XYZ file of C-alpha atoms in Angstrom:
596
model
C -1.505 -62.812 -6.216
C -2.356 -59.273 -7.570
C -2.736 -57.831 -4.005
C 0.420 -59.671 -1.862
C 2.521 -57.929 -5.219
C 1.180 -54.955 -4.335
C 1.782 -55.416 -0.899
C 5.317 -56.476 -0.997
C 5.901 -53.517 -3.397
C 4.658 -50.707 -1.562
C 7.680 -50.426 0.893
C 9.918 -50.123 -2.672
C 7.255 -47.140 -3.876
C 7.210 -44.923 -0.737
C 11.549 -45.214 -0.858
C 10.941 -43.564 -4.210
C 8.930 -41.108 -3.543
C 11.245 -40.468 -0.758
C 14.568 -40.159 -2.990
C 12.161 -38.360 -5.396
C 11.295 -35.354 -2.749
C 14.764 -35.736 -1.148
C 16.610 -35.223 -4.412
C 14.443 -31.904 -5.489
C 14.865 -30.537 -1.603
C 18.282 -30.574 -2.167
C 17.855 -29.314 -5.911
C 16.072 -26.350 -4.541
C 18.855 -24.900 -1.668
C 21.518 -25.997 -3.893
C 23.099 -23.039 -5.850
C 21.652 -23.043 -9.390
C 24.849 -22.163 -11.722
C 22.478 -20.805 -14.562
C 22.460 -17.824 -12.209
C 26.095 -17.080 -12.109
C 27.357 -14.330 -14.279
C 29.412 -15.736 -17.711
C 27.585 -19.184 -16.874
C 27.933 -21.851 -19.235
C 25.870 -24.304 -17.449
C 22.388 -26.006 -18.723
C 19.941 -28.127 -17.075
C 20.373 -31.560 -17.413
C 18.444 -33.102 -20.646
C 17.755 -36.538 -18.919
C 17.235 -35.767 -15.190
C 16.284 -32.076 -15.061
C 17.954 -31.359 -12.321
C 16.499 -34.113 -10.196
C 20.333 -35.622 -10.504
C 18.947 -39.019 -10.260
C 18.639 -42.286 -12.868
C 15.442 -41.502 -14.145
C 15.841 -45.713 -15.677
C 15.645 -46.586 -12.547
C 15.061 -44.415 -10.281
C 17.801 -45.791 -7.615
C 15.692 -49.076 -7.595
C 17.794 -51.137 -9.799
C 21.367 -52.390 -8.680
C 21.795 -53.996 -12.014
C 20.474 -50.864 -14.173
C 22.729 -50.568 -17.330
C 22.331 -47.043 -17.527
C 23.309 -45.936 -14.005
C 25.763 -49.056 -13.255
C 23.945 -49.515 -10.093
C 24.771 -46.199 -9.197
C 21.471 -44.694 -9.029
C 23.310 -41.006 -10.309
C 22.345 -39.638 -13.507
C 24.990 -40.763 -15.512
C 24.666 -37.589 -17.850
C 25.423 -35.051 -15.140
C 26.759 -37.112 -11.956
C 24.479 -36.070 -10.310
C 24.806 -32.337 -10.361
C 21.771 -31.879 -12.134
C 23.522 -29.133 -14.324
C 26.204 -30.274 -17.647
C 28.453 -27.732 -19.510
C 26.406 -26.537 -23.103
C 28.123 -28.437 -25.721
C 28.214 -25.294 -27.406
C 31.296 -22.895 -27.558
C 29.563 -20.008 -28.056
C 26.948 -20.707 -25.573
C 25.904 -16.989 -23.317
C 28.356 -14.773 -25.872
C 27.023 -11.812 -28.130
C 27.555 -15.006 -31.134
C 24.280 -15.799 -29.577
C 22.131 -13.744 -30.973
C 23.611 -13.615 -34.347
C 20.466 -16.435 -35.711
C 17.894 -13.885 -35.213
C 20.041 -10.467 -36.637
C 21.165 -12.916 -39.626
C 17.457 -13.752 -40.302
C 16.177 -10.460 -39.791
C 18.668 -8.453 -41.894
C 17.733 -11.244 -44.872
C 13.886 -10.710 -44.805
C 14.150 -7.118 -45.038
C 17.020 -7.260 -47.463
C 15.139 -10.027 -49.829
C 11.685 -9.212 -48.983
C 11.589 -12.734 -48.300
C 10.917 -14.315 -44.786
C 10.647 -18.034 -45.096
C 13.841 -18.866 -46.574
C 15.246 -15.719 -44.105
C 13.823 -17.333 -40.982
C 14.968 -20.800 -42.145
C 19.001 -19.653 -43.014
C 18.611 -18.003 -39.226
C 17.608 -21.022 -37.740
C 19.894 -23.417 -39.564
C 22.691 -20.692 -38.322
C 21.378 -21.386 -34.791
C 21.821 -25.243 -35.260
C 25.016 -24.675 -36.378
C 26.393 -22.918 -34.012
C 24.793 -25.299 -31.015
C 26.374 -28.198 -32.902
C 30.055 -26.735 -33.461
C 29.486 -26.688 -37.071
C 29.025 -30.798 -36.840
C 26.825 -31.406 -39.895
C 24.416 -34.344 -37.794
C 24.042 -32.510 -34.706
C 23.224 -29.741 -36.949
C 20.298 -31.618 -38.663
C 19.387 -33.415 -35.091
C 18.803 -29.892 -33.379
C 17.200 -27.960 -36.172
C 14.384 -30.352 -36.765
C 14.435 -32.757 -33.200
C 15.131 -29.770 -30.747
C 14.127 -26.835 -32.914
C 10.678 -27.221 -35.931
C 9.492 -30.977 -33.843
C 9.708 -29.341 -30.453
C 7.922 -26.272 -30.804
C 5.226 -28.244 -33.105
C 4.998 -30.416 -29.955
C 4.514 -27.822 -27.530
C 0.805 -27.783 -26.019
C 0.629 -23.855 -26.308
C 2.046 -23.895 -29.501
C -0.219 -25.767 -30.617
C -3.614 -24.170 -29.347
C -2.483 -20.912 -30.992
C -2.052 -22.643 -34.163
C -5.420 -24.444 -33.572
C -6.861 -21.295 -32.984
C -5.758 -19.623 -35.987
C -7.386 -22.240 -38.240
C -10.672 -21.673 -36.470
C -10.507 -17.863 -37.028
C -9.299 -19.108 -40.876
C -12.621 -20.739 -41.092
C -14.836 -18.685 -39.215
C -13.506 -15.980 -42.038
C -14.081 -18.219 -44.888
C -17.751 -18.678 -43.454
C -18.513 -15.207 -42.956
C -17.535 -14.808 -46.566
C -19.511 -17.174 -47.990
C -22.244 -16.548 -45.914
C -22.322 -12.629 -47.397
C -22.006 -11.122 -43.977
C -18.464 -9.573 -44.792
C -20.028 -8.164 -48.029
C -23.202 -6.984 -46.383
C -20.785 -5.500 -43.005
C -18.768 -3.091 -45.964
C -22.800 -2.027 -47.703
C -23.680 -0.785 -44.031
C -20.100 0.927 -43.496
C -20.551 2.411 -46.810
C -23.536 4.384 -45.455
C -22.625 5.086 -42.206
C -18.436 5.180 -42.004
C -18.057 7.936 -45.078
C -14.352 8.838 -44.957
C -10.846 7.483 -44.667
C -10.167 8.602 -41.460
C -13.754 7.537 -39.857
C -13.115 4.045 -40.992
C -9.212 4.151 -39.823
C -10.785 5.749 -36.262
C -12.929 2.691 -36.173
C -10.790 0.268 -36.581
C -8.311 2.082 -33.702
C -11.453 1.959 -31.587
C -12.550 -1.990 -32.307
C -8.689 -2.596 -31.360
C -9.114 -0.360 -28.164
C -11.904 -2.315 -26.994
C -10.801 -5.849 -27.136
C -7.811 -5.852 -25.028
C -7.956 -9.057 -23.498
C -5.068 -10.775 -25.624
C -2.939 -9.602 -28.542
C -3.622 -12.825 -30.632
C -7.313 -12.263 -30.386
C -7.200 -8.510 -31.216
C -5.049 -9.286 -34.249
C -7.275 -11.382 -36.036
C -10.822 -9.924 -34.720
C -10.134 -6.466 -35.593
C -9.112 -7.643 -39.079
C -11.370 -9.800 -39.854
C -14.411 -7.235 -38.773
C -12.841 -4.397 -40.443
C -11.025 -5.507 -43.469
C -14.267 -4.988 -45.674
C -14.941 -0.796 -44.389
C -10.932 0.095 -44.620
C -11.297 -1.885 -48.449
C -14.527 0.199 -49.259
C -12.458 3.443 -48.284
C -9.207 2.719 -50.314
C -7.147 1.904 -47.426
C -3.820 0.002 -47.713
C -3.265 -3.427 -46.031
C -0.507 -2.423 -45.130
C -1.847 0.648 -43.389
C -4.591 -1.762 -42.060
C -1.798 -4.068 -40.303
C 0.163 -1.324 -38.897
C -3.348 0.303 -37.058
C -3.894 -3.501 -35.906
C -0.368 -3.976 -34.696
C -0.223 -0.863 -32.835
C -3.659 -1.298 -30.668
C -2.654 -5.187 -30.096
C 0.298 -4.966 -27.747
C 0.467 -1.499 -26.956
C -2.466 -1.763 -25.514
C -2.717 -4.948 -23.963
C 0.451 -3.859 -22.117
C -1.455 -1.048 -20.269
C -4.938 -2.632 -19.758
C -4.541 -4.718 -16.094
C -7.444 -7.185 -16.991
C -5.845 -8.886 -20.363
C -2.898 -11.888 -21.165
C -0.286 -9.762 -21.097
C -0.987 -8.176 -17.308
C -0.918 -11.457 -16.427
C 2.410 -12.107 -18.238
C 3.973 -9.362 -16.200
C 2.420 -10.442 -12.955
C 4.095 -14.323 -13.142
C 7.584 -12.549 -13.674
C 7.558 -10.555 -10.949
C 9.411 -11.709 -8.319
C 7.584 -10.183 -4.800
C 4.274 -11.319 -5.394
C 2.712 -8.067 -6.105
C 3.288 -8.319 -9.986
C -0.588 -7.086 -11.146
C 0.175 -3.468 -8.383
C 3.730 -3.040 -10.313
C 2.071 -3.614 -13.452
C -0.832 -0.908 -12.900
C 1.743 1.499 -10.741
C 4.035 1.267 -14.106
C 1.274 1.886 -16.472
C 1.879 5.528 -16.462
C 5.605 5.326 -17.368
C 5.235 3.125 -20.115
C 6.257 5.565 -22.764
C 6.283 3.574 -26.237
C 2.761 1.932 -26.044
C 1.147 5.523 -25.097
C 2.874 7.438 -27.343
C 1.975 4.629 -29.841
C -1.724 5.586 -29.495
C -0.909 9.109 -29.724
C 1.006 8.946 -32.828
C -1.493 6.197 -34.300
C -4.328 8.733 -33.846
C -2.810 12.148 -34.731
C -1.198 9.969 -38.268
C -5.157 9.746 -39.190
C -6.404 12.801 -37.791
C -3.732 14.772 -40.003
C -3.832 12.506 -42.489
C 0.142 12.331 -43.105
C 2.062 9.157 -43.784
C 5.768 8.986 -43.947
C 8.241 6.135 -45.132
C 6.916 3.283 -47.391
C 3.829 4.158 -45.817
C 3.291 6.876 -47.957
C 3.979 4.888 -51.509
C 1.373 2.365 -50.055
C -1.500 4.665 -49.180
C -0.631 6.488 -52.321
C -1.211 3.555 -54.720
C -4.460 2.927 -52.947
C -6.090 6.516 -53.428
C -4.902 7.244 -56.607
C -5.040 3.207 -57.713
C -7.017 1.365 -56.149
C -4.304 -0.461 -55.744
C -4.760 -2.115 -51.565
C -1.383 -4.229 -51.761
C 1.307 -2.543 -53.951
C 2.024 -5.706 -54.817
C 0.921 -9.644 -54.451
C -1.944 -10.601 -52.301
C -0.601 -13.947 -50.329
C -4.198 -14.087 -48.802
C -5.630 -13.622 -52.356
C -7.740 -17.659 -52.079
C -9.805 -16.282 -49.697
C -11.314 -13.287 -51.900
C -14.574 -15.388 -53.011
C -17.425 -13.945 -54.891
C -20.792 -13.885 -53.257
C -24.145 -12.590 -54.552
C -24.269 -8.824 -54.212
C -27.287 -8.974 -52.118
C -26.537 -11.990 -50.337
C -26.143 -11.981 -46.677
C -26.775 -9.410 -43.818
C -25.020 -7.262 -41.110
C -25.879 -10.000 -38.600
C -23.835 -12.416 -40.401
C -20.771 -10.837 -39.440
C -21.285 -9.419 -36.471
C -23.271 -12.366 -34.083
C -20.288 -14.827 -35.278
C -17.593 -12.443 -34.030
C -20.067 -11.383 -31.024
C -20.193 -14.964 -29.883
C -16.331 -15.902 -30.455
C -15.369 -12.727 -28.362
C -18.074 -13.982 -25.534
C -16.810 -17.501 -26.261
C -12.727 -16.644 -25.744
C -13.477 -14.183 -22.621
C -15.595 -17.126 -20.500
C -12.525 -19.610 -22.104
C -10.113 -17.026 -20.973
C -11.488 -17.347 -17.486
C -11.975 -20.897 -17.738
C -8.102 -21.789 -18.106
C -7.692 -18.864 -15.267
C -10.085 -20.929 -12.611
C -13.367 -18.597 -12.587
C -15.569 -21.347 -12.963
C -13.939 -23.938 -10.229
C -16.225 -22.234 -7.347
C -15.944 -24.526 -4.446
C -12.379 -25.613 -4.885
C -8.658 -24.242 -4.077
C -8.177 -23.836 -7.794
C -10.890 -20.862 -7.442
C -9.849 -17.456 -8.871
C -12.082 -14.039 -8.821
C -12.394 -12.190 -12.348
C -8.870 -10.297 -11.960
C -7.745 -12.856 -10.839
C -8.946 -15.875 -12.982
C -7.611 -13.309 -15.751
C -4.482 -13.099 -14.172
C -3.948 -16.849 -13.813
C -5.456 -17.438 -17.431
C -3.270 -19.444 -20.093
C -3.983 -17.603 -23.206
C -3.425 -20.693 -25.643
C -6.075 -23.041 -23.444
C -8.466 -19.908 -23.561
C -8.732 -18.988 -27.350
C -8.511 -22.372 -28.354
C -11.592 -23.367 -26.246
C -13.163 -20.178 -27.033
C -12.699 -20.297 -31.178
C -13.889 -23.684 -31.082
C -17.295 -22.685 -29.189
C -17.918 -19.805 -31.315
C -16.960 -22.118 -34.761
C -19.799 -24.490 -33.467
C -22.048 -21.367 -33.268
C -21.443 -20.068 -36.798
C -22.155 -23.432 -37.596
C -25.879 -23.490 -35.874
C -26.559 -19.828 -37.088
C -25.736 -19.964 -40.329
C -27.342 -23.279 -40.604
C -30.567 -21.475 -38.833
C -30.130 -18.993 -41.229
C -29.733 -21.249 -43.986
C -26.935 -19.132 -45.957
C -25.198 -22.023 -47.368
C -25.378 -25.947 -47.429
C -23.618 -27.859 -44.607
C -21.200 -29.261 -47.463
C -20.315 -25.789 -47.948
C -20.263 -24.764 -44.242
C -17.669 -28.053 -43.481
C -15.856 -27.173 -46.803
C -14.842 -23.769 -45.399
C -12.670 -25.195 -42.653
C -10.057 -26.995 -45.003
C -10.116 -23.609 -47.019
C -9.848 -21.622 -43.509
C -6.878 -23.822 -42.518
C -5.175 -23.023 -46.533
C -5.551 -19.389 -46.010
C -3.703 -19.372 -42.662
C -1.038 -21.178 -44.098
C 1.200 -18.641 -44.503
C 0.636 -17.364 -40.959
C 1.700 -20.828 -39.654
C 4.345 -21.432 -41.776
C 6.248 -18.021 -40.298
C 4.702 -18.486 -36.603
C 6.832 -21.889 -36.855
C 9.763 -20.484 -38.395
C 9.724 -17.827 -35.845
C 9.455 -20.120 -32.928
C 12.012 -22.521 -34.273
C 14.227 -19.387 -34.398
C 13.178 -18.296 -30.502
C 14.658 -22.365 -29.981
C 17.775 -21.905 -31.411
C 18.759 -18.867 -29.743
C 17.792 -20.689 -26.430
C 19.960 -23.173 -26.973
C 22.810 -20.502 -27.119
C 21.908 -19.208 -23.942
C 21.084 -15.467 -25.320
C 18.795 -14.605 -22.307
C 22.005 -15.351 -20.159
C 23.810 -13.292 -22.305
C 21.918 -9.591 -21.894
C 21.064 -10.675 -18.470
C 25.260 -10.083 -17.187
C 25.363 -7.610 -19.787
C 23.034 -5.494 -17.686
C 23.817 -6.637 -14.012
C 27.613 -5.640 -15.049
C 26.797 -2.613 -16.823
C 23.930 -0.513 -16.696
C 23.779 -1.015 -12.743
C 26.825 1.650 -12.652
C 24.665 4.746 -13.861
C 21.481 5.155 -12.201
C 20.171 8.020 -13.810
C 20.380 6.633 -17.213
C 19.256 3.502 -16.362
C 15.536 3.702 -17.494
C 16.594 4.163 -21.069
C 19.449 1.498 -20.449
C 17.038 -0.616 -19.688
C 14.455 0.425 -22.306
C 17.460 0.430 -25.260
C 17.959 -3.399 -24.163
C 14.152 -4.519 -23.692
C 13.802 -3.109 -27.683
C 16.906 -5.182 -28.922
C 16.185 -7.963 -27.312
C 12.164 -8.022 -28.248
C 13.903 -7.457 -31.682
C 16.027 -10.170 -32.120
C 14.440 -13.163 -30.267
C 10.485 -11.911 -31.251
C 9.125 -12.260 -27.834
C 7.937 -9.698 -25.482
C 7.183 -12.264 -22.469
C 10.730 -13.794 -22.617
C 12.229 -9.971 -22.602
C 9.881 -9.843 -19.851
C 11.169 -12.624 -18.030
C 14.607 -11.889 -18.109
C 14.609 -8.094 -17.148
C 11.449 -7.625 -14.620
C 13.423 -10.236 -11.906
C 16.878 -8.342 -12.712
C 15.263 -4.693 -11.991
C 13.709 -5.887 -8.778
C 17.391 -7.564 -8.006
C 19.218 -4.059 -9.054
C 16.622 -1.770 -7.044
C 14.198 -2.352 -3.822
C 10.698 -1.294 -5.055
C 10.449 2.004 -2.419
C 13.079 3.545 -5.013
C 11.410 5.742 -7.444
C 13.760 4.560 -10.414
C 12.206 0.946 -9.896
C 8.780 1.810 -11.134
C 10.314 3.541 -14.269
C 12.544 0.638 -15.054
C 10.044 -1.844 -14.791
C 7.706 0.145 -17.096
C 11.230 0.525 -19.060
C 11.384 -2.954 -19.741
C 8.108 -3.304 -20.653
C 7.797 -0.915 -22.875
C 11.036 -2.036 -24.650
C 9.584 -5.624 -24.781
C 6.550 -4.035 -26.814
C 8.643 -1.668 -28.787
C 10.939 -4.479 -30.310
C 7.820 -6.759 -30.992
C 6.578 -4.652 -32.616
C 9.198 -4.305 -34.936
C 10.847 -7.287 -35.186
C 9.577 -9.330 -38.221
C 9.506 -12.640 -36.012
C 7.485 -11.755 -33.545
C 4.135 -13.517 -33.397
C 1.990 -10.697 -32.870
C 3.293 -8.578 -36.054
C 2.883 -11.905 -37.989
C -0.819 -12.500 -36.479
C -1.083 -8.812 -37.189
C -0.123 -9.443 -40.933
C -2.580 -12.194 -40.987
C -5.307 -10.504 -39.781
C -4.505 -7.509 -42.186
C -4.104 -10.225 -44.829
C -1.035 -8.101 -45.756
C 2.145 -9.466 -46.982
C 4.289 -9.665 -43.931
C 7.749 -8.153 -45.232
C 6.034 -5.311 -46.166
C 3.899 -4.834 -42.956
C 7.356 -5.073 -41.076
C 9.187 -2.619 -43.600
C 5.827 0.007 -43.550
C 5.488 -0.356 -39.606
C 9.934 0.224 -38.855
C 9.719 3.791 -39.364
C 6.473 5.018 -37.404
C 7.860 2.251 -34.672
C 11.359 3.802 -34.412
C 10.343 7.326 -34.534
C 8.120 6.551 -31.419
C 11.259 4.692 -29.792
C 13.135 7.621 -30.087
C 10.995 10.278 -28.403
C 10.292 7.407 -25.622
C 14.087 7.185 -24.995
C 14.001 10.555 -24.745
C 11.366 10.830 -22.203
C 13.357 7.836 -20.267
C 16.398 9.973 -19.873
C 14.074 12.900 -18.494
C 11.935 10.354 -15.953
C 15.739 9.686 -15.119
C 16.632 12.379 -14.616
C 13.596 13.411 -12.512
C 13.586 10.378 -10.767
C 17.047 10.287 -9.417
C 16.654 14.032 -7.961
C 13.659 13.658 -5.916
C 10.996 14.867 -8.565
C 7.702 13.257 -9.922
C 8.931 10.919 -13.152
C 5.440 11.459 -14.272
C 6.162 14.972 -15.829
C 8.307 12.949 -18.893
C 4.543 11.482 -19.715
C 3.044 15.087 -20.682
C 6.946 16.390 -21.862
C 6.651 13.156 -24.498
C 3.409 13.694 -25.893
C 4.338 17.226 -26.209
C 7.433 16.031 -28.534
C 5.070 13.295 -30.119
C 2.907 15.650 -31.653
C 5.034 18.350 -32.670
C 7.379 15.655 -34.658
C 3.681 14.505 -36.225
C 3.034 18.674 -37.159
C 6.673 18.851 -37.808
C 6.064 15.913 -40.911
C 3.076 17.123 -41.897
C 4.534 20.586 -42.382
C 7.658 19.096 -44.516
C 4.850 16.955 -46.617
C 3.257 20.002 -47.189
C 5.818 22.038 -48.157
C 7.251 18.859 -50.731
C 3.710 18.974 -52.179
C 3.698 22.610 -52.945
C 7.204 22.044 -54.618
């Protein structure tokens, strides 16, 4: 009876599967209104653009849903409906994340900012209806992105790093990593010049640098009286900045899926040399310690450390992971073949998710390529886990602690990362709401209608918009998204300005992440500092728009240069030029307050 059902349904299946493929055909020629300038059109929540009863599928003459119909009965079949909000794609858009933002540096305090800029956000979606309100805040905003598979692995693969901390702490190898740095990294600046190289090297994924660097060299910048917060800002700055100009690392392949031609990974390396913020971040990151001159709340920071002792100014929120160990307990190794092993583990899990390892099949990628085609979440999540399971067998090897204590470490891991996940989730939430209210549609018309009409300023047009959009929404892969495809629609790629704009956008993607208090990297840079994150974000703002500035101005030359026929290139050399003379130019008026 089981096989003549099957039989007699088959006929029934294939007409599906038919309507199915004949419905997304159609989808895919039909004009997509999300693309029309001042649209106010959304995908369809129940059909996705398919435009057919997904109860029934067209199958069921008596479905309640479609009335027989076999149309979508939410969007007739369009596959698009009108946002139910008013102030859907209008500047009220991004008003959630400038509301929340403006609070955490006013009040020093980010949860209850992120949460008022997100509850903003539902309000607005909702026309100020008090259930829709409550239905998208917590259904569409804090539920979906806690539901969301890469979400989630990042947050899985913070607790791992959480406990593969607590371990190393326990275990004496943090403790026995800062003895050997005491005898071999003697001053300030060597140990600030090793933590900018640790960050140089492991440029595979922001994330990954974040917490790594930290966690290795948390213990040599303590021994050497150097502020968290000074700590977090030399993490943030060798995280994206240089991710964004190494071809073989997440963000490369970031850039590569938004391009539009197919030759993403050659625009990214072709744009490297344009991309004014992240180099001149270096350079200013580097000549800071060489001339050992801070600026800004910077300076109060560092101060109270040398002359204190004093690491935090202020309230450690990472303070349940100091533990005490036995002076003597634990060596080097303890620290270093743990975070050896997780960066082996997260590169071959990096190339996992991108494909290396399927030889044999269609799914196959090379190295560049497999990094190319890598899923960052997948990849650190796989890879953390590996190297936890390590730590485990070496320290158990080893025999620095009991397993009790080994397994006790992850529930403390996952407490000291707490704070971490509480503001990644509050960020995301945030990145939701402003979704919803179409603010990518927004700047998208406002630069096809307005920054097309002056070529020669364009690149800092472009790079101006990149930094306040990274700013407000905290993500440098949806700035990404939006501007790459609208450069390549504005210019064909034989134009010299098209190189520079690209490279425009992304450096104004990194420049606004990396001052924008919701962005997940400056908050995964915080954690990995163990720095409170209001003031990393208040310490980092003026050495971040200081460097924005002079890159502006180098946009306007490349311009300039550009747009009459000459090599854009020369702006490169003219910036770091004005880079370092504004760092000789502070250390001079620091010198001369000093002597006052």
């Amino acid at each position: 009876m089981k096989t003549r059902a099957n039989r007699r349904s088959w006929p029934a299946r294939v007409l599906v599967m038919l309507m199915m493929m004949l419905a997304l055909v159609t989808t895919a020629f039909a004009v997509d209104p999300t693309e029309e300038t001042g649209t106010k059109m959304i995908e369809c929540p129940d059909c996705g653009t398919v435009g057919i009863c997904m109860e029934c599928y067209t199958q069921d003459p008596d479905c309640a849903a479609c009335e027989g119909s076999g149309v979508c009965a939410t969007c007739g079949g369009e596959g698009y409906i009108p946002s139910p909000s008013r102030f859907f794609n209008t500047v009220i858009s991004l008003l959630p994340p400038v509301i929340a933002i403006a609070l955490a540096l006013l009040t020093k305090e980010v949860y209850s900012s992120l949460f008022i800029g997100i509850l903003v956000g539902g309000l607005l979606y909702s026309n100020f209806s008090f259930e829709g309100t409550v239905t998208h805040v917590f259904s569409d905003g804090i539920a979906s992105v806690l539901s969301d598979s890469y979400n989630v692995g990042i947050l899985v693969f913070l607790v791992i790093l959480g406990a593969m901390v607590c371990l190393m702490n326990k275990a004496g190898g943090s403790a026995a990593f800062g003895r050997w740095a005491k005898t071999h990294i003697k001053t300030r600046v060597g140990a600030q010049l090793a933590s900018i190289l640790l960050g140089g090297l492991i440029f595979i994924d922001d994330y990954f640098n974040c917490l790594t660097v930290g966690s290795v060299m948390r213990p040599v910048t303590d021994e050497h009286q150097v502020s968290r917060a000074k700590l977090a800002y030399l993490i943030d700055s060798t995280a994206a900045p240089i991710c964004i100009i190494a071809p073989i690392s997440s963000w490369a392949a970031a850039v590569a899926g938004f391009a539009e031609d197919g030759q993403g990974l050659n625009l990214f390396i072709n744009a490297i040399p344009y991309n004014f913020y992240a180099l001149l971040t270096i350079i200013m990151m580097v000549g800071l310690v060489l001339l050992k001159v801070d600026f800004g709340p910077m300076a109060k920071f560092e101060r109270n450390a040398i002359e204190n002792s004093d690491l935090f100014s202020g309230s450690n929120p990472y303070a349940m992971m100091d533990e005490e160990v036995e002076e003597n307990k634990g060596i080097v190794m303890d620290l270093v073949m743990p975070i050896v092993m997780l960066v082996v583990c997260c590169v071959m899990g990096m190339l996992y998710s991108g494909g290396f390892f399927d030889a044999g099949s269609e799914n196959f990628h090379s190295i560049q390529a497999a990094f190319s085609a890598s899923d960052a979440s997948i990849g650190l999540m796989f890879g953390s886990a590996f190297g936890l399971v390590f730590a485990f067998v070496y320290y158990t090897l080893r025999r620095s602690m009991s397993f009790r204590d080994m397994m006790g470490c992850i529930p403390e891991g996952f407490k000291a990362m707490v704070p971490a996940i509480m503001i990644l989730t509050f960020a995301w939430s945030l990145k939701a709401m402003t979704d919803s209210l179409g603010a990518k549609y927004f700047v998208r018309d406002f630069v096809r209608t307005s920054a097309t009409g002056v070529q020669m300023l364009l690149p800092v047009i472009v790079f101006v918009i990149g930094c306040l959009l990274a700013f407000a929404t905290g993500t440098s892969w949806g700035t990404f998204g939006i501007l790459i495809p609208i450069v390549q629609s504005v210019f064909s790629m034989d134009n010299p300005l098209a190189i520079v704009c690209i490279a425009a956008c992304m450096a104004g993607a990194v420049c606004g992440d990396h001052c924008s208090p919701i962005s997940d990297t400056t908050i995964m840079a915080s954690a990995g500092a163990q720095c409170d994150h209001v003031n990393h974000v208040s310490t980092q703002l003026p050495y971040a728009i200081s460097c924005a500035v002079i890159s502006g101005l180098s946009y306007i030359l490349a311009g300039f240069l550009a747009s009459n026929g000459l090599p854009a290139v020369i702006a490169l050399p003219v910036g770091i030029v004005m880079m370092i003379g504004y760092l000789f130019f502070v250390k001079s008026r620091q010198s001369a307050t000093q002597k006052a």
